[in-house]
XYZ file of C-alpha atoms in Angstrom:
759
model
C -34.427 -4.110 -21.498
C -32.010 -6.958 -20.730
C -29.849 -7.796 -23.746
C -27.699 -10.661 -22.468
C -25.171 -11.879 -25.062
C -25.460 -15.265 -26.734
C -22.993 -17.940 -25.645
C -20.743 -17.601 -28.722
C -21.050 -13.856 -29.328
C -17.643 -12.354 -30.017
C -16.168 -9.022 -28.909
C -16.229 -7.600 -32.438
C -19.913 -8.444 -32.898
C -20.722 -6.892 -29.512
C -19.040 -3.642 -30.602
C -21.044 -3.582 -33.836
C -24.324 -4.264 -31.992
C -23.482 -1.492 -29.502
C -23.035 0.951 -32.420
C -19.398 1.718 -31.585
C -18.025 0.428 -34.896
C -19.534 -0.704 -38.208
C -18.984 -3.942 -40.185
C -16.357 -2.303 -42.415
C -14.344 -1.153 -39.360
C -14.633 -4.622 -37.827
C -13.348 -6.201 -41.040
C -10.366 -3.828 -41.037
C -9.613 -4.605 -37.374
C -9.809 -8.389 -37.953
C -7.389 -8.137 -40.885
C -4.959 -6.092 -38.783
C -5.323 -8.559 -35.929
C -4.311 -11.472 -38.210
C -1.048 -9.658 -38.919
C -0.430 -9.447 -35.123
C -1.355 -12.966 -33.871
C -0.156 -12.295 -30.278
C -2.527 -9.351 -29.966
C -6.117 -9.723 -28.754
C -8.836 -8.139 -30.927
C -9.673 -5.685 -28.150
C -6.051 -4.507 -28.097
C -6.144 -4.095 -31.863
C -9.318 -1.968 -31.661
C -7.619 0.275 -29.083
C -4.432 0.581 -31.177
C -6.471 1.588 -34.245
C -8.371 4.218 -32.157
C -11.657 2.390 -32.854
C -12.327 1.878 -29.141
C -10.993 2.885 -25.757
C -9.610 0.494 -23.182
C -12.747 1.213 -21.120
C -15.033 0.072 -23.928
C -13.057 -3.102 -24.452
C -13.179 -3.891 -20.737
C -16.928 -3.170 -20.573
C -17.515 -5.352 -23.641
C -15.673 -8.260 -21.996
C -17.681 -7.681 -18.812
C -20.893 -7.820 -20.903
C -19.701 -10.929 -22.768
C -18.525 -12.891 -19.722
C -21.054 -11.627 -17.149
C -18.213 -10.414 -14.926
C -18.594 -7.103 -12.985
C -16.742 -4.074 -14.362
C -14.930 -1.757 -11.935
C -13.839 1.801 -12.678
C -10.551 2.333 -10.842
C -10.556 6.081 -11.550
C -13.380 6.610 -9.056
C -13.158 3.582 -6.736
C -11.183 4.042 -3.474
C -8.680 1.276 -2.878
C -8.117 0.032 0.687
C -4.412 0.153 1.786
C -4.959 -3.090 3.767
C -6.029 -4.854 0.534
C -2.879 -3.686 -1.281
C -0.721 -5.315 1.411
C -2.222 -8.760 0.618
C -0.871 -9.055 -2.945
C 2.865 -8.649 -3.643
C 3.850 -5.959 -6.191
C 5.587 -8.502 -8.439
C 2.401 -10.612 -8.706
C 0.271 -7.523 -9.407
C 2.613 -6.335 -12.192
C 3.111 -9.737 -13.830
C -0.623 -10.494 -14.079
C -1.973 -6.920 -14.247
C -4.197 -7.297 -11.204
C -5.066 -4.910 -8.356
C -6.574 -5.800 -4.952
C -9.323 -3.254 -4.306
C -11.073 -4.060 -1.011
C -12.031 -6.835 1.384
C -15.694 -7.812 1.805
C -16.147 -10.405 4.566
C -13.866 -13.283 3.424
C -13.704 -12.114 -0.211
C -11.063 -10.042 -1.946
C -12.363 -7.822 -4.755
C -9.692 -8.145 -7.462
C -9.490 -5.875 -10.505
C -8.069 -7.779 -13.494
C -7.120 -6.984 -17.077
C -8.017 -10.601 -17.968
C -10.626 -12.039 -15.561
C -10.202 -15.489 -17.213
C -6.566 -15.729 -16.045
C -7.093 -18.726 -13.723
C -3.407 -18.811 -12.711
C -3.587 -15.191 -11.498
C -6.747 -15.946 -9.478
C -5.130 -18.998 -7.861
C -1.944 -17.086 -7.003
C -3.974 -14.192 -5.529
C -6.050 -16.660 -3.442
C -2.857 -18.285 -2.136
C -1.173 -14.935 -1.359
C -4.175 -13.378 0.397
C -5.784 -16.382 2.035
C -9.172 -15.069 0.846
C -11.738 -16.029 -1.749
C -11.256 -14.067 -4.987
C -14.085 -12.169 -6.671
C -12.687 -11.059 -10.051
C -13.776 -7.771 -11.614
C -12.574 -6.495 -14.966
C -10.923 -3.072 -15.303
C -9.230 -1.161 -18.106
C -5.590 -2.175 -18.612
C -4.327 1.406 -18.409
C -6.273 2.034 -15.200
C -4.735 -1.060 -13.580
C -1.251 0.039 -14.602
C -1.778 3.564 -13.226
C -3.362 2.206 -10.025
C -0.462 -0.190 -9.379
C 1.954 2.727 -9.645
C -0.177 4.909 -7.353
C -1.051 2.473 -4.599
C 2.121 0.401 -4.417
C 4.169 3.616 -4.435
C 1.582 5.802 -2.680
C 4.153 7.589 -0.555
C 6.227 8.487 -3.579
C 3.158 9.466 -5.650
C 1.851 11.881 -3.007
C 5.321 13.216 -2.293
C 5.865 14.082 -5.971
C 2.846 16.350 -5.796
C 3.358 18.056 -2.440
C 7.156 18.052 -2.161
C 7.320 21.758 -3.109
C 4.393 22.851 -0.901
C 5.527 25.281 1.773
C 5.138 23.459 5.110
C 3.928 25.081 8.315
C 6.695 24.652 10.895
C 5.993 23.686 14.466
C 2.719 21.775 14.092
C 2.399 19.386 17.046
C -0.544 17.078 17.622
C -1.398 16.589 21.294
C -3.005 13.236 22.109
C -5.222 13.238 25.187
C -5.774 9.468 25.090
C -3.285 6.687 24.137
C -3.784 5.152 20.714
C -5.174 1.633 20.442
C -2.774 -1.088 19.309
C -4.478 -1.557 15.935
C -4.349 2.210 15.325
C -0.643 2.276 16.081
C -0.084 -0.430 13.459
C -2.155 1.529 10.957
C -0.182 4.696 11.679
C 3.017 2.799 11.014
C 1.746 1.852 7.556
C -0.204 3.918 5.074
C -1.636 6.775 7.027
C 1.442 7.810 8.992
C 3.759 7.952 6.000
C 5.425 11.345 5.767
C 3.576 12.634 2.652
C 0.128 11.925 4.140
C 1.192 13.689 7.356
C 2.360 16.654 5.229
C -0.887 16.653 3.282
C -3.119 16.661 6.382
C -0.917 19.248 8.097
C -0.996 21.445 5.007
C -4.794 21.303 4.689
C -5.242 22.211 8.351
C -2.566 24.911 8.540
C -3.745 26.546 5.303
C -7.306 26.571 6.613
C -6.236 28.120 9.920
C -4.243 30.769 8.019
C -7.305 31.499 5.862
C -9.266 32.001 9.142
C -11.666 29.240 8.212
C -14.133 28.071 10.867
C -14.739 24.666 9.254
C -13.077 22.323 6.749
C -15.280 20.027 4.653
C -13.522 17.009 3.073
C -16.107 15.622 0.643
C -15.592 12.499 -1.491
C -17.134 12.853 -4.932
C -17.321 10.344 -7.786
C -13.887 11.157 -9.227
C -12.252 13.567 -6.746
C -12.100 14.599 -3.133
C -13.384 18.160 -2.780
C -12.039 20.281 0.075
C -14.077 23.312 1.050
C -13.515 25.925 3.749
C -16.074 28.080 5.541
C -14.564 31.557 5.620
C -16.626 34.553 6.811
C -19.676 32.287 6.873
C -19.393 31.261 3.198
C -18.397 27.740 2.134
C -15.746 28.150 -0.578
C -13.984 25.474 -2.639
C -10.364 25.400 -1.500
C -8.827 22.499 -3.446
C -9.459 19.225 -5.220
C -7.471 16.104 -4.286
C -7.169 12.939 -6.425
C -9.568 10.126 -5.536
C -6.797 7.627 -4.904
C -5.638 9.593 -1.852
C -9.046 9.205 -0.178
C -8.506 6.133 2.027
C -5.113 7.178 3.419
C -6.210 10.777 3.974
C -9.387 9.948 5.882
C -7.685 7.139 7.835
C -5.016 9.579 9.004
C -7.637 12.055 10.268
C -9.766 9.360 11.941
C -6.803 7.833 13.778
C -5.661 11.221 15.111
C -9.249 11.891 16.267
C -9.435 8.571 18.128
C -12.058 7.055 15.823
C -12.496 3.463 14.665
C -10.931 3.408 11.175
C -12.511 0.053 10.350
C -16.030 1.439 10.861
C -17.188 3.253 7.738
C -20.954 2.649 7.910
C -22.021 4.899 10.800
C -21.240 8.517 11.782
C -18.404 9.095 14.261
C -17.200 12.042 16.312
C -13.772 12.822 17.654
C -11.400 15.623 18.473
C -7.791 16.593 17.962
C -5.671 19.085 19.867
C -2.774 20.687 18.085
C -0.224 23.376 18.738
C 0.632 25.677 15.806
C 3.085 28.533 16.220
C 2.629 28.171 20.014
C -1.139 28.601 19.629
C -3.466 25.873 20.944
C -6.163 24.832 18.475
C -8.999 22.383 19.057
C -10.330 20.430 16.093
C -13.778 18.794 16.362
C -14.031 15.968 13.830
C -17.243 14.496 12.456
C -17.560 11.753 9.839
C -20.655 10.778 7.858
C -21.073 7.929 5.336
C -22.114 9.286 1.913
C -22.524 7.830 -1.541
C -18.831 8.073 -2.455
C -17.207 7.488 0.925
C -16.917 9.084 4.338
C -17.325 12.853 4.448
C -15.236 14.574 7.137
C -16.026 17.931 8.685
C -13.372 19.585 10.863
C -14.481 22.436 13.143
C -11.583 24.753 13.988
C -11.585 26.322 17.484
C -8.565 28.601 17.857
C -7.975 28.860 21.611
C -5.421 31.656 21.092
C -8.023 34.109 19.846
C -9.111 36.644 22.394
C -12.790 37.276 22.930
C -13.966 40.595 21.501
C -15.021 43.521 23.641
C -18.573 44.811 23.163
C -17.083 47.903 21.490
C -15.656 45.646 18.747
C -18.948 43.945 17.855
C -20.013 46.671 15.406
C -22.895 48.059 17.449
C -24.284 51.512 16.757
C -23.766 53.919 19.695
C -27.415 53.809 20.840
C -27.440 49.976 20.764
C -24.124 49.829 22.612
C -25.604 51.906 25.430
C -28.648 49.613 25.613
C -26.437 46.526 26.015
C -24.307 48.189 28.688
C -27.462 48.963 30.638
C -28.641 45.340 30.313
C -25.443 43.731 31.619
C -25.226 46.153 34.523
C -28.530 44.872 35.909
C -28.002 42.642 39.017
C -30.347 39.870 37.863
C -32.520 38.724 34.981
C -31.966 36.973 31.666
C -30.445 38.247 28.428
C -30.944 36.085 25.345
C -28.887 36.287 22.159
C -30.727 34.791 19.193
C -30.149 34.075 15.522
C -29.610 31.142 13.165
C -26.520 28.871 13.245
C -23.349 30.809 12.385
C -24.751 34.246 13.216
C -22.139 35.076 15.852
C -24.213 34.416 19.011
C -21.336 32.840 20.933
C -18.994 35.708 20.071
C -21.527 38.184 21.451
C -21.958 36.115 24.640
C -18.190 36.110 25.215
C -18.097 39.896 24.665
C -20.776 40.323 27.316
C -18.861 38.055 29.709
C -15.689 40.041 29.017
C -17.507 43.176 30.068
C -18.898 41.821 33.357
C -15.662 39.926 34.227
C -14.033 43.210 35.226
C -16.137 43.190 38.385
C -15.277 41.217 41.520
C -17.893 38.513 40.962
C -18.176 34.749 40.400
C -18.846 33.895 36.730
C -19.579 30.322 35.603
C -20.163 29.202 32.006
C -21.709 25.994 30.641
C -20.514 25.429 27.077
C -20.456 22.844 24.296
C -17.756 23.329 23.147
C -15.595 25.890 25.008
C -14.582 28.139 22.121
C -12.512 30.772 23.981
C -10.625 30.478 27.232
C -11.143 33.504 29.469
C -9.025 34.070 32.545
C -10.728 34.607 35.879
C -13.949 32.716 35.123
C -15.017 29.078 35.573
C -15.803 27.291 32.306
C -17.584 23.932 32.247
C -17.517 21.646 29.178
C -20.906 19.933 28.620
C -20.621 16.200 27.921
C -24.054 14.774 27.089
C -22.624 11.280 26.393
C -21.418 11.162 29.994
C -24.726 12.534 31.292
C -23.436 16.073 31.948
C -26.253 17.999 30.263
C -27.022 21.710 30.367
C -29.950 21.126 32.747
C -27.976 18.873 35.147
C -24.949 21.209 35.163
C -27.164 24.235 35.730
C -28.749 22.671 38.814
C -25.325 21.883 40.247
C -23.699 25.235 39.629
C -26.536 27.080 41.429
C -24.921 25.668 44.593
C -21.585 27.248 43.568
C -22.620 30.808 44.570
C -22.522 32.285 41.039
C -23.273 35.932 40.224
C -23.323 35.515 36.456
C -24.236 32.301 34.598
C -23.641 31.712 30.898
C -25.621 28.810 29.403
C -24.285 28.054 25.927
C -27.700 27.162 24.451
C -31.273 26.622 25.614
C -32.324 23.391 23.930
C -35.353 22.282 25.937
C -38.030 23.352 28.407
C -36.145 21.967 31.418
C -33.032 24.075 30.745
C -35.158 27.144 29.985
C -37.152 26.895 33.233
C -34.069 26.310 35.429
C -32.232 29.220 33.779
C -35.189 31.573 34.113
C -35.753 30.508 37.705
C -32.118 31.313 38.450
C -32.438 34.731 36.792
C -35.236 35.619 39.247
C -33.201 34.736 42.359
C -30.290 37.162 42.166
C -28.360 35.803 39.145
C -27.635 37.424 35.796
C -28.142 34.667 33.186
C -26.923 34.856 29.571
C -27.875 32.320 26.921
C -28.713 31.747 23.231
C -31.678 30.482 21.256
C -32.090 29.544 17.582
C -34.723 32.020 16.347
C -34.958 34.490 13.490
C -35.643 37.730 15.349
C -36.287 39.177 18.788
C -40.076 38.887 18.746
C -40.093 35.261 17.574
C -37.821 34.350 20.512
C -40.718 34.918 22.920
C -43.025 32.720 20.853
C -40.318 30.037 20.660
C -40.004 29.934 24.452
C -43.769 29.507 24.796
C -43.632 26.698 22.180
C -40.971 24.971 24.318
C -43.518 24.835 27.132
C -42.300 27.752 29.294
C -45.171 29.626 30.932
C -45.684 33.223 29.704
C -45.531 34.496 33.296
C -42.030 33.054 33.795
C -40.830 34.585 30.506
C -42.305 38.011 31.299
C -40.852 37.992 34.817
C -37.313 36.865 33.988
C -36.378 38.396 30.605
C -34.536 41.738 30.595
C -33.754 41.888 26.879
C -33.221 40.021 23.628
C -30.391 40.599 21.142
C -31.161 39.304 17.656
C -28.285 39.299 15.184
C -26.705 38.259 11.903
C -23.183 38.544 10.518
C -22.389 40.442 7.334
C -19.099 40.355 5.491
C -17.002 43.537 5.593
C -15.881 45.172 2.327
C -12.164 44.648 1.667
C -10.396 47.970 2.276
C -7.795 47.240 -0.437
C -10.201 46.963 -3.391
C -13.215 49.019 -2.306
C -15.083 50.881 -5.039
C -18.480 52.504 -5.584
C -21.321 50.163 -6.476
C -24.561 50.462 -8.411
C -26.961 47.796 -7.033
C -29.756 46.440 -9.236
C -32.938 48.588 -9.002
C -35.105 45.586 -8.066
C -32.882 44.852 -5.043
C -33.090 48.483 -3.910
C -36.889 48.390 -4.214
C -37.033 45.280 -2.063
C -34.795 46.923 0.555
C -36.876 50.091 0.594
C -40.120 48.121 0.910
C -38.723 46.017 3.743
C -37.063 48.828 5.708
C -39.424 51.736 5.011
C -36.366 53.897 4.222
C -35.524 55.758 1.042
C -32.091 54.595 -0.197
C -30.409 57.673 -1.640
C -26.914 57.253 -0.216
C -23.888 55.827 -2.138
C -23.017 52.154 -1.680
C -19.736 50.290 -2.102
C -18.389 46.855 -2.944
C -15.056 45.076 -3.096
C -13.763 44.493 -6.613
C -11.668 41.471 -5.559
C -7.910 41.376 -5.014
C -5.117 39.178 -3.679
C -5.663 40.409 -0.105
C -9.277 39.177 -0.028
C -8.711 36.107 -2.252
C -10.817 37.745 -5.031
C -13.951 37.735 -2.852
C -14.233 41.473 -2.196
C -14.657 40.875 1.547
C -12.375 40.603 4.613
C -13.845 39.765 8.008
C -17.353 40.137 9.408
C -19.376 42.497 11.580
C -22.715 42.070 13.270
C -26.069 43.637 12.501
C -28.384 43.797 15.487
C -31.936 44.147 16.711
C -32.254 44.807 20.456
C -35.530 44.378 22.299
C -35.654 45.884 25.777
C -38.408 44.524 28.007
C -40.942 47.142 29.076
C -44.124 46.889 31.127
C -46.192 46.958 27.947
C -44.232 44.106 26.335
C -44.394 42.024 29.522
C -48.165 42.442 29.479
C -48.296 41.338 25.808
C -46.312 38.205 26.711
C -48.749 37.331 29.488
C -51.560 37.746 26.948
C -49.723 35.455 24.449
C -49.826 38.236 21.839
C -48.623 37.570 18.292
C -45.071 38.173 17.059
C -46.349 41.010 14.892
C -47.945 42.812 17.843
C -44.811 42.432 20.004
C -42.638 43.647 17.109
C -44.914 46.642 16.536
C -44.871 47.761 20.190
C -41.099 47.180 20.485
C -40.546 49.303 17.364
C -42.550 52.162 18.836
C -40.405 51.822 21.976
C -37.162 52.338 20.031
C -36.179 48.885 18.730
C -34.410 49.222 15.372
C -35.174 46.240 13.113
C -32.299 44.129 11.704
C -32.811 45.468 8.164
C -32.519 49.097 9.316
C -29.364 48.428 11.286
C -27.970 46.681 8.228
C -28.794 49.670 6.014
C -26.877 51.883 8.438
C -23.831 49.610 7.925
C -24.215 50.031 4.161
C -24.418 53.808 4.585
C -21.188 53.708 6.630
C -19.464 51.693 3.872
C -18.996 48.668 6.120
C -20.837 46.133 3.931
C -22.629 45.801 0.605
C -26.226 45.828 -0.587
C -25.660 42.249 -1.886
C -24.785 41.115 1.678
C -27.972 42.659 2.990
C -30.051 40.711 0.507
C -28.185 37.491 1.382
C -28.386 37.891 5.162
C -31.259 40.171 6.125
C -33.964 39.017 3.695
C -33.424 35.314 4.105
C -33.047 34.084 7.662
C -32.131 30.616 6.463
C -30.505 29.128 3.379
C -32.984 28.373 0.581
C -34.419 24.891 0.900
C -35.345 22.406 -1.757
C -39.025 22.319 -2.646
C -38.983 18.701 -1.409
C -37.604 18.417 2.099
C -36.233 14.985 2.986
C -36.679 13.778 6.561
C -35.340 10.808 8.503
C -38.063 8.184 8.937
C -37.108 7.646 12.608
C -36.282 11.091 14.082
C -37.966 13.277 11.398
C -34.968 15.618 11.183
C -33.915 17.107 7.843
C -31.438 14.997 5.862
C -29.485 15.358 2.608
C -30.200 13.076 -0.374
C -26.714 11.510 -0.461
C -26.613 10.558 3.246
C -26.600 6.813 3.916
C -27.034 7.088 7.677
C -28.903 9.718 9.704
C -26.265 11.636 11.765
C -28.839 12.404 14.463
C -30.163 8.928 15.308
C -27.868 6.569 13.277
C -30.865 5.198 11.365
C -29.984 3.541 8.038
C -31.737 5.698 5.486
C -34.062 4.201 2.951
C -34.352 5.634 -0.524
C -31.001 7.465 -0.474
C -29.436 8.201 -3.819
C -26.782 5.579 -3.205
C -29.340 2.901 -2.419
C -31.483 3.789 -5.426
C -28.412 3.647 -7.635
C -27.680 -0.006 -6.783
C -28.976 -2.186 -9.629
C -30.884 -5.404 -9.115
C -27.869 -7.394 -10.252
C -24.420 -7.270 -8.617
C -22.978 -3.725 -8.777
C -20.762 -3.361 -11.844
C -22.527 -5.944 -14.000
C -23.121 -4.720 -17.550
C -26.349 -6.264 -18.854
C -27.256 -3.810 -21.608
C -25.340 -2.864 -24.768
C -25.583 0.894 -24.293
C -23.627 0.546 -21.018
C -20.547 -0.567 -22.959
C -19.926 2.976 -24.256
C -17.062 4.626 -22.382
C -18.474 7.351 -20.120
C -15.260 8.021 -18.247
C -13.965 10.305 -20.999
C -17.040 12.536 -20.715
C -15.648 15.660 -19.048
C -18.535 17.974 -19.927
C -18.381 21.117 -17.831
C -14.777 20.662 -16.658
C -12.981 24.018 -16.379
C -9.774 24.629 -18.334
C -7.670 27.791 -18.023
C -5.462 28.863 -20.981
C -2.534 31.151 -20.202
C -0.879 32.693 -23.285
C -0.061 36.258 -24.343
C -0.901 35.273 -27.934
C -4.562 36.258 -27.684
C -5.505 34.827 -31.070
C -3.996 31.416 -30.247
C -5.513 31.331 -26.735
C -8.996 32.224 -27.982
C -8.705 29.691 -30.798
C -7.859 26.889 -28.352
C -10.612 28.045 -25.988
C -13.190 27.954 -28.787
C -12.088 24.445 -29.793
C -12.344 23.197 -26.188
C -15.805 24.758 -25.756
C -16.973 22.860 -28.848
C -15.866 19.723 -26.982
C -18.066 20.547 -23.970
C -15.334 22.081 -21.764
C -15.624 25.436 -19.980
C -12.557 27.295 -21.247
C -11.195 30.668 -20.108
C -8.148 32.537 -21.481
C -5.804 35.009 -19.755
C -2.579 36.612 -20.999
C 0.004 36.054 -18.219
C 0.779 34.245 -14.964
C -0.369 37.086 -12.739
C -3.824 37.125 -14.312
C -3.835 33.332 -14.148
C -3.347 33.302 -10.352
C -6.290 35.699 -9.928
C -8.444 33.527 -12.199
C -7.400 30.325 -10.389
C -8.267 31.785 -6.974
C -11.675 32.799 -8.275
C -12.712 29.906 -10.537
C -10.721 26.801 -9.414
C -10.046 25.202 -12.854
C -9.581 21.462 -13.328
C -6.648 21.895 -15.757
C -4.229 24.673 -16.734
C -2.574 24.971 -20.152
C 0.199 27.587 -20.060
C 2.759 29.093 -22.408
C 6.289 29.621 -21.093
C 7.368 33.067 -22.371
C 4.894 35.724 -21.157
C 5.113 39.250 -19.713
C 4.772 40.072 -15.964
C 4.890 36.434 -14.855
C 6.021 33.608 -17.151
C 4.763 30.047 -17.233
C 7.643 28.568 -15.231
C 7.113 30.988 -12.333
C 3.382 30.267 -12.501
C 3.985 26.501 -12.159
C 6.374 27.095 -9.277
C 3.785 29.242 -7.453
C 1.039 26.664 -8.042
C 3.136 23.805 -6.657
C 4.078 25.748 -3.515
C 0.435 26.277 -2.464
C -1.519 23.280 -1.142
C -4.767 24.674 -2.625
C -3.341 24.491 -6.168
C -0.696 21.758 -5.852
C -2.998 19.059 -7.318
C -4.188 21.013 -10.368
C -2.636 19.399 -13.497
C -0.641 21.645 -15.846
C 0.272 21.269 -19.554
C 3.125 23.404 -20.936
C 3.056 24.932 -24.416
C 6.585 25.378 -25.784
C 8.395 26.099 -29.020
C 9.655 23.035 -30.868
C 13.324 23.934 -30.478
C 13.276 25.046 -26.815
C 13.878 21.754 -25.004
C 15.176 23.502 -21.885
C 11.766 25.091 -21.157
C 10.010 21.742 -21.338
C 12.507 20.052 -19.032
C 12.429 22.928 -16.542
C 8.619 22.920 -16.541
C 8.426 19.178 -15.927
C 10.997 19.503 -13.146
C 8.885 22.210 -11.473
C 5.822 19.970 -11.523
C 4.103 20.244 -14.929
C 2.239 17.089 -15.963
C 2.826 17.153 -19.718
C 3.790 19.390 -22.617
C 2.720 20.240 -26.156
C 4.927 21.643 -28.884
C 3.863 24.598 -31.034
C 2.441 24.697 -33.683
C -0.357 22.712 -32.064
C -2.389 19.872 -33.456
C -5.794 20.395 -31.855
C -6.721 16.687 -31.921
C -3.448 15.894 -30.077
C -4.288 18.597 -27.564
C -7.735 17.088 -26.973
C -6.317 13.594 -26.460
C -3.745 14.845 -23.926
C -6.337 16.933 -22.114
C -8.671 13.934 -21.763
C -5.847 11.602 -20.772
C -4.658 13.911 -17.985
C -8.175 14.615 -16.711
C -8.905 10.898 -16.689
C -5.678 10.168 -14.803
C -6.243 12.867 -12.188
C -10.019 12.895 -11.853
């Protein structure tokens, strides 16, 4: 219901109507305000702890019909900052936020300050659209954005930097990009930050980096061993400079934020060449960036290193020694198909033959073979390249992926005319691969005549050898495994407890589990008859094919992996999907609810969360009383770690914080804290100074030297008389301190203030 204020409604009355204060409190505030005639009533309410600066700003927005802007979760454009001088911003408490057409969005403490609006219009040469923001937020934002280099440097100055990182540009930068690099995104701290994120991810052996803007933070996640783990959280105010830096290095248009873009970066790190494939996607809270890491220095595995059982290894060796025919490697995305293909190529490359590969992208460079990079934008498709290379006298052809009927038919035709052809297909198991080819439009006769064998696979994580221990899986999981595999599970199983070597995950590295279907006369006949998957699977099993689940159980028996991994990988061929699957209206491909543009066909999505969230009035307008209440101090579910060897004190603080909707955990020293931080990624750490094994000062130092923990805020607990500890802690990078004995209400205020400032 719309509750627009009356023309003469005052701030105090609005607060009473909103239920934030009562008449008695208003009377008290008015009397106090009379004693301080230079103070506005809103400022008096804040000073008396009757309201927050947010609530005052929202009330003014409601009263004046001016949009409210929350600077704690709104990215500020560096180009907008350059339009308003620092002196003008500080004198009038204003902040330029972004440019929209010929308008400058201006956050103001007092949106009725006509002089400030006129000065901003004159300085920028743009029309001014005033928005109201909390005074404290404007002050913090001015410090951050006008001293962005210094602000970032204060956080990452102690982070250990990877030496010898060199970016290799294949194409010259555009003039406008050079200018941008000379300003915000090329400043040394941003360069250090991007370098640190990339180098730390490479060191962690991540295959992908996800940089995801959220409402109040930027979340950075890494895909390690197939699992997407949270690596770090970066303050929201770094967002524009961070993403601009990456986009410029990838040769993207930094001004274009509304459509997906692709790019690439080459870098040299410790004399190793690394390719980075960059993809951006507009989401509700800004552009998401995904960086695919392709380490060119890694050597392709041999087939002996894939993790095959001896009988399966012999089958594969027989397949690749055949003079012609097709071998398909199948499995879902991220199941190691390309690694297996390279291992097969490694094996046949020992012979004196001509090997040509068609890849997108080239993930490993192998000496002695000819590798072709597919470029569909330039018209160099798999099908077109395949036709051309057949005139290059190849013995062995690797086709990175069969995506359509045309490619499948050309590849299969080649495999019947004296060429050994290797390729991949996205299917769940060996038998379904045959059905998938028929669905693509390939004739059963061509499939039956050309196929020699199918390798279906998944990747399972390997138990960490440093923290391995016996495991007792849940009975219901064992029953499911026994029912699926037809085997009685009576052997011991193991798991990784979690240690520093495996980053508390219990796993290090991955191995494959396999299902190998060798073509026989009976199976070829079934293909010609268009038999069902079940029938093909049944006959293949009788012929010696070991199903994926049984191969996986053998890996559990050998102590390679865990029962939990089997359940994750072997039972579910794909990640669980929502009960309601969203599809793009144009291309009908699956989309996520927070996507604004389809990454497949660039169609502007209708009904996205962001679009639904836009109110009928201008964004930021407060038209209802209940919207005045300050929601920015609601940190329900935020994780806080307490580090103190006084168990009674730590548990007491934890209990108090839980009552205030936080998730609080307590540990007794710095060593335990580092383990907990690696596992749980807290939003705030409260630490004592004097503790056994590792004290609070060493803990802070360790946190600030690691890019994954450098941005986590820290509060020190110290004795009243020990000033030296407080000063040393602040020097090492602590954000604030509290003196024992503690006042819990003071603790709560400081916790909320720091969380609000950072997140």
